[in-house]
CSV table of C-alpha atoms in Angstrom, one decimal:
chain,number,residue,atom,x,y,z
A,1,UNK,CA,0.0,0.0,0.0
A,2,UNK,CA,1.2,3.5,-0.8
A,3,UNK,CA,1.2,6.5,1.5
A,4,UNK,CA,-0.3,9.9,0.6
A,5,UNK,CA,3.1,11.4,0.3
A,6,UNK,CA,4.2,8.6,-2.2
A,7,UNK,CA,1.0,9.1,-4.2
A,8,UNK,CA,1.5,12.9,-4.3
A,9,UNK,CA,5.0,12.5,-5.6
A,10,UNK,CA,3.8,10.3,-8.4
A,11,UNK,CA,1.0,12.8,-9.2
A,12,UNK,CA,3.5,15.7,-9.3
A,13,UNK,CA,5.7,13.8,-11.7
A,14,UNK,CA,2.7,12.9,-13.9
A,15,UNK,CA,1.3,16.5,-14.1
A,16,UNK,CA,4.7,18.1,-14.8
A,17,UNK,CA,3.5,21.6,-14.0
A,18,UNK,CA,6.3,24.0,-14.8
A,19,UNK,CA,4.1,27.0,-14.5
A,20,UNK,CA,4.2,27.2,-10.8
A,21,UNK,CA,0.5,27.3,-10.5
A,22,UNK,CA,0.4,24.1,-8.4
A,23,UNK,CA,3.1,24.7,-5.8
A,24,UNK,CA,1.3,23.9,-2.5
A,25,UNK,CA,1.1,20.2,-1.5
A,26,UNK,CA,-2.5,20.9,-0.5
A,27,UNK,CA,-3.3,21.7,-4.1
A,28,UNK,CA,-2.4,18.1,-5.0
A,29,UNK,CA,-3.8,16.6,-1.8
A,30,UNK,CA,-7.2,18.0,-2.6
A,31,UNK,CA,-7.3,16.4,-6.0
A,32,UNK,CA,-6.0,13.1,-4.7
A,33,UNK,CA,-8.8,13.0,-2.1
A,34,UNK,CA,-11.3,13.8,-4.9
A,35,UNK,CA,-9.8,11.1,-7.0
A,36,UNK,CA,-10.0,8.6,-4.1
A,37,UNK,CA,-13.8,9.4,-3.8
A,38,UNK,CA,-14.3,8.9,-7.5
A,39,UNK,CA,-12.3,5.7,-7.5
A,40,UNK,CA,-14.3,4.4,-4.5
A,41,UNK,CA,-17.5,4.6,-6.6
A,42,UNK,CA,-15.8,2.3,-9.1
A,43,UNK,CA,-14.1,-0.1,-6.7
A,44,UNK,CA,-15.4,0.6,-3.2
A,45,UNK,CA,-13.9,-0.8,0.0
A,46,UNK,CA,-15.8,-3.6,1.7
A,47,UNK,CA,-16.3,-3.9,5.4
A,48,UNK,CA,-18.0,-6.8,7.2
A,49,UNK,CA,-19.7,-6.5,10.6
A,50,UNK,CA,-21.6,-9.0,12.8
A,51,UNK,CA,-24.7,-7.6,14.4
A,52,UNK,CA,-26.1,-9.3,17.5
A,53,UNK,CA,-29.8,-10.0,17.5
A,54,UNK,CA,-32.3,-8.2,19.8
A,55,UNK,CA,-35.5,-10.0,19.0
A,56,UNK,CA,-36.7,-7.2,16.7
A,57,UNK,CA,-36.6,-6.4,13.0
A,58,UNK,CA,-34.6,-3.1,13.2
A,59,UNK,CA,-30.9,-2.6,13.9
A,60,UNK,CA,-28.5,0.3,14.0
A,61,UNK,CA,-26.2,0.7,11.1
A,62,UNK,CA,-22.7,-0.8,11.6
A,63,UNK,CA,-19.7,1.2,12.6
A,64,UNK,CA,-18.0,2.7,9.5
A,65,UNK,CA,-21.3,3.2,7.5
A,66,UNK,CA,-21.4,6.4,5.5
A,67,UNK,CA,-24.9,7.6,4.8
A,68,UNK,CA,-23.8,9.4,1.7
A,69,UNK,CA,-21.9,6.4,0.2
A,70,UNK,CA,-22.4,3.0,1.8
A,71,UNK,CA,-24.7,0.3,0.5
A,72,UNK,CA,-25.4,-3.2,1.7
A,73,UNK,CA,-23.7,-5.9,-0.5
A,74,UNK,CA,-25.1,-8.9,1.4
A,75,UNK,CA,-26.6,-10.0,4.7
A,76,UNK,CA,-25.8,-13.6,5.9
A,77,UNK,CA,-28.4,-15.2,8.2
A,78,UNK,CA,-28.3,-17.5,10.0
A,79,UNK,CA,-24.5,-17.7,10.5
A,80,UNK,CA,-22.7,-21.0,10.2
A,81,UNK,CA,-24.3,-22.5,7.1
A,82,UNK,CA,-21.9,-24.0,4.5
A,83,UNK,CA,-22.4,-22.6,1.9
A,84,UNK,CA,-23.4,-19.3,3.5
A,85,UNK,CA,-27.1,-18.4,3.5
A,86,UNK,CA,-27.5,-14.9,2.0
A,87,UNK,CA,-30.8,-13.1,2.3
A,88,UNK,CA,-32.5,-12.0,-0.9
A,89,UNK,CA,-32.5,-8.3,-1.6
A,90,UNK,CA,-36.2,-8.1,-0.9
A,91,UNK,CA,-35.7,-9.5,2.6
A,92,UNK,CA,-34.1,-6.4,4.0
A,93,UNK,CA,-34.0,-2.7,3.6
A,94,UNK,CA,-32.5,0.6,4.9
A,95,UNK,CA,-35.4,2.0,6.9
A,96,UNK,CA,-35.6,5.7,7.8
A,97,UNK,CA,-36.8,6.1,11.3
A,98,UNK,CA,-37.3,9.4,13.2
A,99,UNK,CA,-34.0,8.8,15.0
A,100,UNK,CA,-32.0,7.8,11.9
A,101,UNK,CA,-31.5,5.1,9.4
A,102,UNK,CA,-31.8,1.4,10.4
A,103,UNK,CA,-31.2,-2.0,8.8
A,104,UNK,CA,-34.7,-3.6,8.8
A,105,UNK,CA,-34.9,-7.4,8.3
A,106,UNK,CA,-38.3,-7.9,6.8
A,107,UNK,CA,-38.8,-11.6,7.5
A,108,UNK,CA,-36.6,-12.2,10.6
A,109,UNK,CA,-36.2,-11.0,14.2
A,110,UNK,CA,-33.0,-12.7,15.4
A,111,UNK,CA,-32.8,-13.6,19.1
A,112,UNK,CA,-30.2,-12.2,21.4
A,113,UNK,CA,-28.4,-15.6,21.0
A,114,UNK,CA,-28.0,-15.1,17.2
A,115,UNK,CA,-26.2,-12.7,14.9
A,116,UNK,CA,-26.3,-11.8,11.3
A,117,UNK,CA,-23.4,-10.7,9.1
A,118,UNK,CA,-23.6,-7.5,7.0
A,119,UNK,CA,-21.2,-6.8,4.2
A,120,UNK,CA,-21.3,-3.2,3.0
A,121,UNK,CA,-19.3,-0.7,0.9
A,122,UNK,CA,-17.1,2.0,2.4
A,123,UNK,CA,-15.0,4.8,1.0
A,124,UNK,CA,-11.4,4.0,0.2
A,125,UNK,CA,-8.5,5.9,1.8
A,126,UNK,CA,-5.0,6.4,0.4
A,127,UNK,CA,-3.9,3.5,2.6
A,128,UNK,CA,-6.4,1.1,1.2
A,129,UNK,CA,-5.9,1.5,-2.5
A,130,UNK,CA,-4.7,-1.9,-3.9
A,131,UNK,CA,-1.2,-1.8,-5.3
A,132,UNK,CA,-2.5,-2.8,-8.7
A,133,UNK,CA,-4.6,0.3,-8.8
A,134,UNK,CA,-2.2,2.9,-7.4
A,135,UNK,CA,-1.0,4.0,-10.8
A,136,UNK,CA,-4.6,4.3,-12.0
A,137,UNK,CA,-5.4,6.5,-9.0
A,138,UNK,CA,-2.3,8.6,-9.8
A,139,UNK,CA,-3.5,9.0,-13.3
A,140,UNK,CA,-7.0,10.1,-12.2
A,141,UNK,CA,-5.6,12.6,-9.7
A,142,UNK,CA,-3.2,14.0,-12.3
A,143,UNK,CA,-6.2,14.4,-14.8
A,144,UNK,CA,-8.1,16.4,-12.2
A,145,UNK,CA,-5.0,18.6,-11.6
A,146,UNK,CA,-4.7,19.2,-15.3
A,147,UNK,CA,-8.3,20.3,-15.4
A,148,UNK,CA,-7.4,22.8,-12.7
A,149,UNK,CA,-4.4,24.0,-14.6
A,150,UNK,CA,-6.4,24.5,-17.8
A,151,UNK,CA,-8.9,26.6,-15.8
A,152,UNK,CA,-6.1,28.6,-14.2
A,153,UNK,CA,-4.5,29.3,-17.6
A,154,UNK,CA,-7.9,30.4,-19.1
A,155,UNK,CA,-8.4,32.8,-16.2
A,156,UNK,CA,-4.9,34.2,-16.7
A,157,UNK,CA,-5.5,34.8,-20.4
A,158,UNK,CA,-8.6,36.8,-19.6
A,159,UNK,CA,-6.6,39.3,-17.7
A,160,UNK,CA,-3.8,39.7,-20.2
A,161,UNK,CA,-3.4,41.1,-23.8
A,162,UNK,CA,-1.4,40.3,-26.9
A,163,UNK,CA,1.1,37.4,-27.1
A,164,UNK,CA,0.7,36.6,-23.4
A,165,UNK,CA,-3.0,35.9,-23.8
A,166,UNK,CA,-2.3,33.6,-26.8
A,167,UNK,CA,0.4,31.8,-24.8
A,168,UNK,CA,-2.0,31.2,-21.9
A,169,UNK,CA,-4.7,29.9,-24.2
A,170,UNK,CA,-2.2,27.5,-25.7
A,171,UNK,CA,-1.1,26.3,-22.3
A,172,UNK,CA,-4.8,25.9,-21.3
A,173,UNK,CA,-5.4,23.8,-24.4
A,174,UNK,CA,-2.4,21.6,-23.7
A,175,UNK,CA,-3.4,21.1,-20.0
A,176,UNK,CA,-7.0,20.2,-21.0
A,177,UNK,CA,-5.7,17.8,-23.7
A,178,UNK,CA,-3.4,16.1,-21.3
A,179,UNK,CA,-6.1,15.9,-18.6
A,180,UNK,CA,-8.4,14.2,-21.2
A,181,UNK,CA,-5.8,11.7,-22.1
A,182,UNK,CA,-5.0,10.9,-18.5
A,183,UNK,CA,-8.7,10.4,-17.8
A,184,UNK,CA,-8.9,8.1,-20.8
A,185,UNK,CA,-6.0,6.0,-19.4
A,186,UNK,CA,-7.8,5.8,-16.0
A,187,UNK,CA,-11.0,4.6,-17.6
A,188,UNK,CA,-9.2,2.0,-19.7
A,189,UNK,CA,-7.5,0.6,-16.5
A,190,UNK,CA,-10.9,0.5,-14.7
A,191,UNK,CA,-12.8,-1.0,-17.7
A,192,UNK,CA,-15.0,2.0,-18.0
A,193,UNK,CA,-16.3,3.0,-21.5
A,194,UNK,CA,-16.2,6.7,-22.4
A,195,UNK,CA,-20.0,7.0,-22.1
A,196,UNK,CA,-20.2,4.9,-18.9
A,197,UNK,CA,-20.0,6.2,-15.3
A,198,UNK,CA,-19.2,2.8,-13.7
A,199,UNK,CA,-17.3,-0.3,-14.9
A,200,UNK,CA,-18.8,-3.6,-15.7
A,201,UNK,CA,-19.0,-5.7,-12.5
A,202,UNK,CA,-19.9,-9.3,-11.6
A,203,UNK,CA,-23.0,-9.9,-9.7
A,204,UNK,CA,-24.0,-12.4,-7.0
A,205,UNK,CA,-27.5,-13.8,-7.1
A,206,UNK,CA,-29.6,-16.1,-4.9
A,207,UNK,CA,-31.4,-18.0,-7.7
A,208,UNK,CA,-33.9,-19.8,-5.5
A,209,UNK,CA,-34.6,-22.0,-8.5
A,210,UNK,CA,-37.5,-24.5,-8.7
A,211,UNK,CA,-37.1,-27.8,-10.5
A,212,UNK,CA,-39.1,-28.6,-13.7
A,213,UNK,CA,-42.7,-28.9,-12.9
A,214,UNK,CA,-42.7,-26.2,-10.3
A,215,UNK,CA,-41.3,-28.2,-7.4
A,216,UNK,CA,-39.0,-26.7,-4.7
A,217,UNK,CA,-35.5,-27.8,-4.0
A,218,UNK,CA,-35.2,-30.8,-1.7
A,219,UNK,CA,-33.5,-28.6,1.0
A,220,UNK,CA,-33.5,-24.9,1.8
A,221,UNK,CA,-36.9,-24.1,0.2
A,222,UNK,CA,-38.2,-20.5,0.2
A,223,UNK,CA,-41.1,-21.7,2.3
A,224,UNK,CA,-38.7,-22.8,5.0
A,225,UNK,CA,-36.6,-19.6,4.8
A,226,UNK,CA,-39.6,-17.3,5.2
A,227,UNK,CA,-40.5,-19.0,8.5
A,228,UNK,CA,-37.2,-19.2,10.3
């Protein structure tokens, strides 16, 4: 895993700003943090928490949950089954109560002797970017820096005249072009098409298939699961 300082040095080397417009480390840090948030939408971190039953349907959200970002990936209940028993998406919801959001299990009310396991998405940090994606993150942050440079050059050209104005417009175009290319490289690494906002991803499904003729599976029928 790379540190923020290591990522920043790579971003500075990729941007190659010789204009002096990005001189403060915080200028780069802000874009790195913005890049991490965008990267998190494409490859979020995953956290797993066990929640102890209380005999009701509603439970507090687990530690680390971010209301603006997190989403449930799966809920395992009961624990201990091999393979794991995952609830269907229509068997739970995020419920808005007067005191805040809750996880609501629609068909179950685990006793205090039982727990269920929640897997949910979280924002990445500079310390949790996989090594294989660090260069892609650097590319994304550098693209955002180039966008800032292009805007800075445009604003500079508005306040100058003659050759200086032409020079700033040229630099703005160069920065914008480089930012566009860097963004393209990031999307290629992440498997994102130009007109897409998220990459293709695999999906996990609970098929609950019935056999030909409409019969249930021999074990683990939906009827039995609904009445646990």
